[in-house]
Short mmCIF file of C-alpha atoms in Angstrom, two decimals:
data_model
loop_
_atom_site.label_atom_id
_atom_site.label_comp_id
_atom_site.label_asym_id
_atom_site.label_seq_id
_atom_site.Cartn_x
_atom_site.Cartn_y
_atom_site.Cartn_z
CA MET Q 1 47.92 51.29 -22.48
CA ALA Q 2 44.24 50.68 -23.24
CA LEU Q 3 45.27 48.34 -26.05
CA ARG Q 4 47.49 46.36 -23.69
CA ASN Q 5 44.58 45.95 -21.30
CA LEU Q 6 42.43 44.64 -24.10
CA MET Q 7 45.09 42.11 -25.07
CA THR Q 8 45.36 40.70 -21.57
CA LYS Q 9 41.64 40.71 -20.89
CA LYS Q 10 40.19 37.26 -20.13
CA PRO Q 11 37.70 35.83 -22.58
CA PHE Q 12 34.02 36.05 -21.72
CA ALA Q 13 32.84 33.30 -19.44
CA GLY Q 14 31.44 30.44 -21.51
CA ILE Q 15 33.49 31.21 -24.59
CA LEU Q 16 36.57 29.08 -24.17
CA THR Q 17 39.60 28.94 -26.31
CA PHE Q 18 40.42 25.57 -27.83
CA ARG Q 19 43.27 25.14 -25.33
CA GLN Q 20 40.98 25.89 -22.43
CA GLN Q 21 38.42 23.34 -23.65
CA LEU Q 22 41.13 20.68 -23.71
CA ARG Q 23 41.81 21.38 -20.05
CA CYS Q 24 38.16 20.97 -19.01
CA VAL Q 25 37.31 18.25 -16.55
CA GLN Q 26 34.91 15.50 -17.62
CA THR Q 27 31.74 15.70 -15.59
CA PHE Q 28 29.66 12.69 -14.64
CA SER Q 29 25.91 12.35 -14.62
CA LEU Q 30 23.34 10.07 -13.05
CA PRO Q 31 22.81 6.90 -15.10
CA ASP Q 32 19.20 5.90 -15.70
CA LEU Q 33 17.78 2.74 -14.23
CA SER Q 34 16.52 0.21 -16.78
CA TYR Q 35 13.46 -0.45 -14.61
CA ASP Q 36 10.91 1.60 -12.67
CA TYR Q 37 11.54 2.48 -9.05
CA GLY Q 38 8.73 0.15 -7.92
CA ALA Q 39 9.78 -2.76 -10.12
CA LEU Q 40 11.89 -4.45 -7.45
CA GLU Q 41 9.07 -4.69 -4.93
CA PRO Q 42 8.51 -6.35 -2.57
CA ALA Q 43 12.23 -7.04 -2.15
CA ILE Q 44 13.20 -3.37 -2.25
CA SER Q 45 10.55 -0.67 -1.98
CA GLY Q 46 10.02 1.96 -4.65
CA GLU Q 47 10.47 4.64 -1.99
CA ILE Q 48 13.96 3.40 -1.22
CA MET Q 49 14.88 2.98 -4.89
CA GLN Q 50 13.86 6.55 -5.69
CA LEU Q 51 15.69 8.12 -2.74
CA HIS Q 52 18.70 5.91 -3.27
CA HIS Q 53 18.99 6.79 -6.96
CA GLN Q 54 17.80 10.42 -7.10
CA LYS Q 55 19.26 11.63 -3.82
CA HIS Q 56 22.13 9.49 -2.60
CA HIS Q 57 23.71 8.53 -5.92
CA GLN Q 58 23.10 11.99 -7.38
CA THR Q 59 24.80 13.59 -4.36
CA TYR Q 60 27.89 11.41 -4.80
CA ILE Q 61 28.01 12.49 -8.46
CA THR Q 62 27.56 16.19 -7.68
CA ASN Q 63 30.26 16.09 -5.00
CA TYR Q 64 32.55 13.99 -7.19
CA ASN Q 65 32.28 16.50 -10.03
CA ASN Q 66 33.00 19.36 -7.63
CA ALA Q 67 35.99 17.60 -6.12
CA LEU Q 68 37.41 16.79 -9.57
CA GLN Q 69 37.03 20.42 -10.64
CA GLN Q 70 38.78 21.58 -7.49
CA LEU Q 71 41.50 18.98 -8.03
CA HIS Q 72 41.97 20.16 -11.59
CA ASP Q 73 42.27 23.77 -10.49
CA SER Q 74 44.65 23.01 -7.66
CA ILE Q 75 46.85 20.88 -9.92
CA ASN Q 76 47.05 23.76 -12.38
CA LYS Q 77 47.99 26.15 -9.59
CA GLY Q 78 50.52 23.74 -8.15
CA ASP Q 79 48.63 23.81 -4.85
CA SER Q 80 49.84 20.54 -3.38
CA PRO Q 81 48.18 20.81 0.03
CA THR Q 82 44.78 21.14 -1.65
CA VAL Q 83 45.56 18.29 -4.03
CA ALA Q 84 46.35 16.05 -1.06
CA LYS Q 85 43.37 17.26 0.94
CA LEU Q 86 40.94 16.40 -1.86
CA GLN Q 87 41.88 12.72 -2.00
CA GLY Q 88 39.35 11.74 0.68
CA ALA Q 89 36.45 13.46 -1.06
CA ILE Q 90 37.43 11.99 -4.42
CA LYS Q 91 37.72 8.45 -3.10
CA PHE Q 92 34.47 8.74 -1.19
CA ASN Q 93 32.32 10.39 -3.81
CA GLY Q 94 33.98 8.76 -6.82
CA GLY Q 95 33.66 5.41 -5.09
CA GLY Q 96 30.01 6.16 -4.38
CA HIS Q 97 29.43 6.82 -8.07
CA ILE Q 98 31.31 3.70 -9.19
CA ASN Q 99 29.62 1.43 -6.67
CA HIS Q 100 26.08 2.60 -7.25
CA SER Q 101 26.50 2.46 -11.02
CA VAL Q 102 27.31 -1.24 -10.67
CA PHE Q 103 24.54 -1.76 -8.12
CA TRP Q 104 21.68 -0.58 -10.36
CA LYS Q 105 22.83 -3.02 -13.03
CA ASN Q 106 23.08 -5.92 -10.65
CA LEU Q 107 19.41 -5.65 -9.74
CA ALA Q 108 16.51 -6.61 -12.00
CA PRO Q 109 12.77 -7.11 -11.64
CA THR Q 110 11.83 -10.77 -11.25
CA ARG Q 111 9.90 -10.70 -14.53
CA GLU Q 112 13.13 -9.66 -16.25
CA GLY Q 113 15.22 -12.43 -14.74
CA GLY Q 114 15.94 -10.99 -11.32
CA GLY Q 115 16.70 -13.84 -8.93
CA GLU Q 116 17.34 -16.43 -11.63
CA PRO Q 117 20.47 -18.38 -10.77
CA PRO Q 118 23.49 -18.07 -13.04
CA LYS Q 119 24.05 -20.68 -15.70
CA GLY Q 120 27.02 -21.19 -17.98
CA SER Q 121 30.58 -20.49 -17.01
CA LEU Q 122 29.78 -18.30 -14.01
CA GLY Q 123 27.54 -21.02 -12.56
CA SER Q 124 30.39 -23.53 -12.92
CA ALA Q 125 32.94 -21.11 -11.48
CA ILE Q 126 30.71 -20.61 -8.43
CA ASP Q 127 30.52 -24.36 -7.85
CA THR Q 128 34.28 -24.72 -8.31
CA ASN Q 129 35.21 -21.80 -6.05
CA PHE Q 130 32.56 -22.08 -3.35
CA GLY Q 131 30.82 -25.44 -3.71
CA SER Q 132 27.38 -24.10 -4.50
CA LEU Q 133 25.33 -20.98 -5.10
CA GLU Q 134 23.80 -21.39 -1.64
CA ALA Q 135 27.28 -21.21 -0.15
CA VAL Q 136 27.95 -17.92 -1.96
CA ILE Q 137 24.69 -16.42 -0.75
CA GLN Q 138 25.26 -17.61 2.79
CA LYS Q 139 28.79 -16.22 2.92
CA MET Q 140 27.85 -12.88 1.39
CA ASN Q 141 24.93 -12.52 3.77
CA ALA Q 142 27.10 -13.40 6.77
CA GLU Q 143 29.75 -10.88 5.72
CA GLY Q 144 27.12 -8.25 5.00
CA ALA Q 145 25.45 -8.77 8.37
CA ALA Q 146 28.74 -8.65 10.24
CA LEU Q 147 29.97 -5.48 8.53
CA GLN Q 148 30.10 -2.70 11.11
CA GLY Q 149 29.13 0.74 9.96
CA SER Q 150 28.66 1.45 6.27
CA GLY Q 151 30.00 -0.50 3.33
CA TRP Q 152 29.49 -3.08 0.62
CA VAL Q 153 29.77 -6.83 0.21
CA TRP Q 154 31.00 -8.02 -3.17
CA LEU Q 155 31.21 -11.09 -5.32
CA GLY Q 156 34.26 -10.31 -7.39
CA LEU Q 157 36.54 -11.84 -9.96
CA ASP Q 158 40.29 -11.75 -9.69
CA LYS Q 159 40.94 -11.40 -13.39
CA GLU Q 160 44.59 -12.37 -13.08
CA LEU Q 161 44.06 -15.52 -11.05
CA LYS Q 162 40.68 -16.21 -12.72
CA ARG Q 163 39.25 -16.84 -9.28
CA LEU Q 164 36.02 -15.70 -7.63
CA VAL Q 165 36.26 -13.85 -4.32
CA ILE Q 166 33.87 -12.53 -1.70
CA GLU Q 167 35.06 -9.29 -0.16
CA THR Q 168 33.73 -6.38 1.84
CA THR Q 169 34.70 -2.76 1.49
CA ALA Q 170 34.11 0.05 3.97
CA ASN Q 171 32.14 3.19 3.25
CA GLN Q 172 32.29 3.84 -0.51
CA ASP Q 173 35.60 2.14 -1.19
CA PRO Q 174 35.29 0.41 -4.55
CA LEU Q 175 36.27 -3.27 -4.79
CA VAL Q 176 39.50 -2.40 -6.57
CA ILE Q 177 40.78 -1.02 -3.24
CA LYS Q 178 40.98 -4.63 -2.01
CA GLY Q 179 43.05 -5.74 -5.00
CA PRO Q 180 43.97 -4.05 -8.26
CA ASN Q 181 42.89 -7.10 -10.28
CA LEU Q 182 39.45 -7.39 -8.71
CA VAL Q 183 36.39 -6.77 -10.88
CA PRO Q 184 32.96 -6.51 -9.24
CA LEU Q 185 30.38 -9.02 -10.46
CA LEU Q 186 27.73 -8.26 -7.84
CA GLY Q 187 27.68 -5.79 -4.98
CA ILE Q 188 25.23 -5.44 -2.12
CA ASP Q 189 24.98 -1.98 -0.58
CA VAL Q 190 24.78 -2.43 3.19
CA TRP Q 191 24.68 1.26 4.07
CA GLU Q 192 21.57 1.80 6.16
CA HIS Q 193 20.07 4.07 3.49
CA ALA Q 194 19.85 0.99 1.22
CA TYR Q 195 17.27 -0.71 3.44
CA TYR Q 196 16.28 1.25 6.54
CA LEU Q 197 12.89 2.66 5.49
CA GLN Q 198 11.69 -0.86 4.73
CA TYR Q 199 13.67 -3.21 6.95
CA LYS Q 200 14.68 -0.86 9.80
CA ASN Q 201 17.35 -2.48 11.94
CA VAL Q 202 16.73 -5.97 10.51
CA LYS Q 203 19.58 -5.99 7.99
CA PRO Q 204 19.50 -9.81 7.66
CA ASP Q 205 15.97 -9.66 6.17
CA TYR Q 206 17.16 -7.19 3.52
CA LEU Q 207 20.09 -9.47 2.72
CA LYS Q 208 17.79 -12.47 2.45
CA ASN Q 209 15.35 -10.72 0.12
CA ILE Q 210 17.72 -8.90 -2.21
CA TRP Q 211 18.67 -12.20 -3.84
CA LYS Q 212 15.15 -12.34 -5.29
CA VAL Q 213 16.05 -9.40 -7.54
CA MET Q 214 19.70 -10.18 -8.14
CA ASN Q 215 20.60 -9.82 -11.81
CA TRP Q 216 22.88 -12.79 -12.37
CA LYS Q 217 22.75 -12.13 -16.13
CA TYR Q 218 24.80 -8.98 -15.60
CA ALA Q 219 27.28 -10.81 -13.39
CA ALA Q 220 27.61 -13.58 -16.01
CA GLU Q 221 28.24 -11.01 -18.78
CA VAL Q 222 31.04 -9.37 -16.83
CA TYR Q 223 32.51 -12.75 -15.94
CA GLU Q 224 32.41 -14.04 -19.51
CA LYS Q 225 34.05 -10.89 -20.80
CA GLU Q 226 37.00 -11.34 -18.43
CA CYS Q 227 37.13 -15.15 -18.74
CA PRO Q 228 36.16 -15.91 -22.34
CA MET R 1 20.09 -1.23 40.12
CA ALA R 2 20.03 2.46 39.49
CA ALA R 3 16.72 4.04 38.62
CA ALA R 4 16.23 4.87 34.98
CA ASN R 5 15.97 8.55 35.70
CA SER R 6 19.23 9.12 37.54
CA LEU R 7 21.94 7.45 35.53
CA SER R 8 25.57 8.04 35.95
CA LEU R 9 27.64 6.86 33.06
CA THR R 10 30.52 5.51 35.04
CA SER R 11 28.76 3.66 37.79
CA ALA R 12 25.16 2.66 37.33
CA PHE R 13 25.22 1.92 33.67
CA LEU R 14 27.09 -1.33 33.81
CA PRO R 15 25.81 -3.51 31.00
CA ARG R 16 25.12 -6.48 33.21
CA HIS R 17 22.79 -4.42 35.34
CA GLY R 18 20.34 -4.09 32.56
CA PHE R 19 19.19 -1.62 30.09
CA HIS R 20 18.29 1.98 30.72
CA GLY R 21 16.77 4.71 28.69
CA PRO R 22 17.87 8.33 28.66
CA SER R 23 17.82 10.34 31.85
CA HIS R 24 16.94 13.99 31.95
CA ASN R 25 16.47 16.69 34.49
CA GLN R 26 12.75 16.17 34.34
CA ASN R 27 12.92 12.85 36.22
CA VAL R 28 10.78 11.12 33.66
CA GLN R 29 10.84 7.41 32.95
CA LEU R 30 11.84 7.99 29.38
CA SER R 31 12.07 4.31 28.67
CA THR R 32 8.29 4.51 28.45
CA GLN R 33 8.15 7.99 26.88
CA LYS R 34 9.26 7.38 23.37
CA ASP R 35 7.62 10.61 22.21
CA ALA R 36 9.55 12.83 24.65
CA LEU R 37 11.67 14.36 21.89
CA GLU R 38 8.80 14.86 19.43
CA PRO R 39 8.39 16.54 17.01
CA HIS R 40 12.13 17.00 16.48
CA MET R 41 12.97 13.34 16.87
CA SER R 42 9.98 11.12 16.20
CA SER R 43 8.83 8.46 18.63
CA ARG R 44 9.21 5.99 15.75
CA THR R 45 12.88 6.85 15.43
CA PHE R 46 13.34 6.68 19.19
CA GLU R 47 11.58 3.33 19.39
CA PHE R 48 13.99 1.78 16.89
CA HIS R 49 17.13 3.68 17.82
CA TRP R 50 16.85 3.14 21.56
CA GLY R 51 14.69 0.02 21.61
CA LYS R 52 16.47 -1.94 18.88
CA HIS R 53 19.89 -0.54 18.00
CA HIS R 54 21.02 0.60 21.46
CA ARG R 55 19.42 -2.39 23.15
CA ALA R 56 21.24 -4.79 20.78
CA TYR R 57 24.63 -3.24 21.58
CA VAL R 58 23.97 -3.70 25.31
CA ASP R 59 22.60 -7.25 24.98
CA ASN R 60 25.40 -8.34 22.68
CA LEU R 61 28.05 -6.81 24.90
CA ASN R 62 26.65 -8.66 27.90
CA LYS R 63 26.90 -11.93 25.98
CA GLN R 64 30.46 -11.15 24.89
CA ILE R 65 31.84 -10.27 28.32
CA ASP R 66 29.94 -12.84 30.37
CA GLY R 67 32.43 -14.98 32.24
CA THR R 68 35.47 -13.16 30.87
CA GLU R 69 37.91 -10.86 32.65
CA LEU R 70 35.97 -7.88 31.26
CA ASP R 71 32.97 -8.91 33.30
CA GLY R 72 32.49 -6.50 36.22
CA LYS R 73 34.65 -3.71 34.82
CA THR R 74 33.19 -0.27 34.14
CA LEU R 75 32.02 0.38 30.61
CA GLU R 76 34.72 3.03 30.15
CA ASP R 77 37.41 0.51 31.15
CA ILE R 78 35.98 -2.09 28.79
CA ILE R 79 36.14 0.44 25.97
CA LEU R 80 39.75 1.39 26.64
CA ILE R 81 40.90 -2.21 27.07
CA THR R 82 39.12 -3.50 23.96
CA TYR R 83 40.22 -0.52 21.86
CA ASN R 84 43.59 -2.16 22.20
CA LYS R 85 45.53 0.89 20.95
CA GLY R 86 43.74 0.95 17.60
CA SER R 87 43.49 -2.78 16.86
CA PRO R 88 40.09 -3.28 18.43
CA LEU R 89 39.07 -6.55 20.01
CA PRO R 90 35.61 -8.02 19.26
CA ALA R 91 33.83 -6.44 22.24
CA PHE R 92 34.95 -2.89 21.39
CA ASN R 93 32.19 -2.23 18.91
CA ASN R 94 29.37 -3.15 21.28
CA ALA R 95 30.99 -1.53 24.31
CA ALA R 96 31.73 1.76 22.59
CA GLN R 97 28.34 1.90 20.89
CA ALA R 98 26.56 1.18 24.18
CA TRP R 99 28.43 4.08 25.76
CA ASN R 100 28.04 6.39 22.76
CA HIS R 101 24.29 5.93 22.63
CA GLN R 102 23.77 6.50 26.34
CA PHE R 103 25.88 9.64 26.05
CA PHE R 104 23.83 10.73 23.03
CA TRP R 105 20.46 10.39 24.80
CA GLU R 106 21.83 12.34 27.72
CA SER R 107 23.03 15.09 25.36
CA MET R 108 19.44 15.91 24.48
CA LYS R 109 16.31 17.01 26.28
CA PRO R 110 12.72 17.90 25.41
CA ASN R 111 12.56 21.57 24.38
CA GLY R 112 16.31 21.65 24.04
CA GLY R 113 18.39 24.04 21.98
CA GLY R 114 19.05 27.64 22.93
CA GLU R 115 22.60 28.68 23.71
CA PRO R 116 25.23 27.75 26.24
CA SER R 117 26.15 30.08 29.07
CA GLY R 118 28.67 30.52 31.87
CA LYS R 119 31.99 28.76 31.82
CA LEU R 120 31.03 26.65 28.80
CA LEU R 121 30.26 29.72 26.69
CA GLU R 122 33.50 31.32 27.90
CA LEU R 123 35.54 28.38 26.67
CA ILE R 124 33.60 28.17 23.39
CA ASN R 125 34.32 31.85 22.72
CA ARG R 126 37.95 31.39 23.69
CA ASP R 127 38.63 28.25 21.65
CA PHE R 128 36.35 28.80 18.64
CA GLY R 129 36.18 32.59 18.44
CA SER R 130 32.43 32.71 18.88
CA TYR R 131 29.41 30.51 19.50
CA ASP R 132 28.33 30.98 15.87
CA THR R 133 31.68 29.75 14.62
CA PHE R 134 31.48 26.76 16.93
CA VAL R 135 28.02 25.87 15.62
CA LYS R 136 29.19 26.21 12.01
CA GLU R 137 32.20 23.98 12.63
CA PHE R 138 30.25 21.40 14.66
CA LYS R 139 27.64 21.14 11.91
CA ALA R 140 30.34 20.81 9.26
CA ALA R 141 32.08 18.06 11.22
CA ALA R 142 28.81 16.17 11.62
CA ALA R 143 27.94 16.60 7.94
CA THR R 144 31.33 15.51 6.62
CA GLN R 145 31.87 12.38 8.71
CA PHE R 146 31.90 10.01 5.72
CA GLY R 147 29.85 6.92 6.37
CA SER R 148 28.71 6.04 9.88
CA GLY R 149 30.02 7.79 12.94
CA TRP R 150 29.71 10.59 15.45
CA ALA R 151 30.66 14.22 15.86
CA TRP R 152 31.81 15.42 19.29
CA LEU R 153 32.60 18.46 21.32
CA ALA R 154 35.35 17.31 23.66
CA TYR R 155 37.63 18.67 26.34
CA LYS R 156 41.34 17.93 26.11
CA PRO R 157 42.76 17.62 29.64
CA GLU R 158 46.37 17.94 28.50
CA ASP R 159 46.03 21.49 27.19
CA LYS R 160 42.69 22.33 28.83
CA LYS R 161 41.13 23.23 25.47
CA LEU R 162 37.89 22.38 23.71
CA ALA R 163 38.11 20.40 20.49
CA LEU R 164 35.82 19.15 17.76
CA VAL R 165 36.29 15.51 16.89
CA LYS R 166 34.62 13.31 14.33
CA THR R 167 34.88 9.57 14.71
CA PRO R 168 33.95 6.67 12.43
CA ASN R 169 31.61 3.84 13.38
CA ALA R 170 31.95 3.13 17.12
CA GLU R 171 35.01 5.18 17.96
CA ASN R 172 34.79 7.94 20.52
CA PRO R 173 37.10 10.56 22.08
CA LEU R 174 37.66 8.43 25.20
CA VAL R 175 40.19 6.42 23.22
CA LEU R 176 42.08 9.66 22.54
CA GLY R 177 42.16 10.47 26.25
CA TYR R 178 39.66 13.32 25.84
CA THR R 179 36.56 13.99 27.90
CA ALA R 180 33.41 13.97 25.82
CA LEU R 181 31.05 16.90 26.33
CA LEU R 182 28.48 16.57 23.53
CA THR R 183 27.76 14.20 20.70
CA ILE R 184 25.51 13.75 17.71
CA ASP R 185 24.97 10.33 16.16
CA VAL R 186 25.36 10.53 12.37
CA TRP R 187 24.81 6.88 11.58
CA GLU R 188 21.95 6.87 9.09
CA HIS R 189 19.68 4.99 11.50
CA ALA R 190 19.74 8.08 13.72
CA TYR R 191 17.94 10.24 11.17
CA TYR R 192 16.74 8.25 8.19
CA LEU R 193 13.11 7.70 9.24
CA ASP R 194 12.68 11.42 9.97
CA PHE R 195 14.99 13.09 7.46
CA GLN R 196 15.94 10.42 4.91
CA ASN R 197 19.14 11.58 3.15
CA ARG R 198 18.91 15.11 4.58
CA ARG R 199 21.60 14.80 7.24
CA PRO R 200 22.24 18.58 7.38
CA ASP R 201 18.57 19.18 8.31
CA TYR R 202 18.81 16.62 11.11
CA ILE R 203 21.98 18.28 12.40
CA SER R 204 20.30 21.72 12.39
CA ILE R 205 17.26 20.45 14.29
CA PHE R 206 19.55 18.75 16.80
CA MET R 207 21.34 22.05 17.48
CA GLU R 208 18.23 24.20 17.48
CA LYS R 209 15.74 22.01 19.33
CA LEU R 210 17.36 19.03 21.04
CA VAL R 211 20.76 19.73 22.53
CA SER R 212 20.90 19.98 26.32
CA TRP R 213 23.40 22.68 27.20
CA GLU R 214 22.84 21.85 30.87
CA ALA R 215 24.20 18.36 30.28
CA VAL R 216 27.19 19.75 28.38
CA SER R 217 27.94 22.32 31.11
CA SER R 218 27.65 19.69 33.80
CA ARG R 219 30.12 17.44 31.98
CA LEU R 220 32.53 20.35 31.58
CA LYS R 221 32.25 21.09 35.28
CA THR R 222 33.18 17.50 36.11
CA ALA R 223 36.06 17.56 33.64
CA THR R 224 37.53 20.79 35.01
CA ALA R 225 36.88 20.11 38.69
#
């Protein structure tokens, strides 16, 4: 009887069998910024950048990892109600991680090209689709200002139709929610945490100034990859 | 025009009659006392939240309804009409947010907190099991409203029970046919200057130091009269 107990005993925590390791859930971690927190000033304050990155984005990642682990466990147990219940937390926190990961890359200090207009094929595509860069900025700012509650405004590429689009998403919905073929080129976070400490209720000033640190180089890279 | 210290939500606070600050039992002109809720809600927060955000909802609503058939209706009627059974019309956002914010200011008082008593406590114990359970669930609702929104304690007239509701953006329990008893604003502008990302801390301070149980009891009394 003692022998049988030994045979059925679970392995020590931390020492996983090969099979168990295969079933582990990938965990996500906070990506580094390629610039200092203060490098986007005066457009976006260092205080905001630090809180936004170290607190808000990190919290989405922590909660996303937890939700994925719970999802994994509930799938294994066949616990369908829990699987269904977790969808909201996964979309919200996973979306938060996706969106902010794009956002850090679509900002750059002015001395590293932030604010420099796009050249090349993206520049032409903007003129073709919207008439001018000014028109894009104006439309995105108008949509961002009009967005009620929390959300994002995006310049995206429909990679099937090879067409640029301007879209908004609510809360942390990623752009792909608006269309499965949509790829984000640039996103502007219009949650209040993205600007409140510096701009308070004056969201339009934030929207006006963020273009001074917009990393069009990143947007052009993504565009050229999808439209070679 | 009603005095700023004796507001009634359904009658005096018609948007076209102008803008009012919170009213409290203390009969204080709180439109000039931005530090009334210090240190738990800073005067800086109050100045922006009441003076900019709330004021903009009222001003913009006035512009939207001026000369239309909504002009002259009560704010509650404007909300229900513009909610339009879930496909909101343009004025809904401003109307509902004007109402929500007034209701929020009146849900708080200087040196607030403590515990409810009387009939309100009876119903809380009956419908939540205990006051502690209610607090735990209210805090959880407020903390897990994804994005912008509100958490509410409401009274459901159809089954005469209390309920916790969380609503996104401008929505409120009026559109569900419930009577609102208490609310906390969990839009980031409500707490960001004082608490930054720490929404749970803001919620705790609200419960411990700001909530006006007198206001909640008084609303319950009206709802169950």
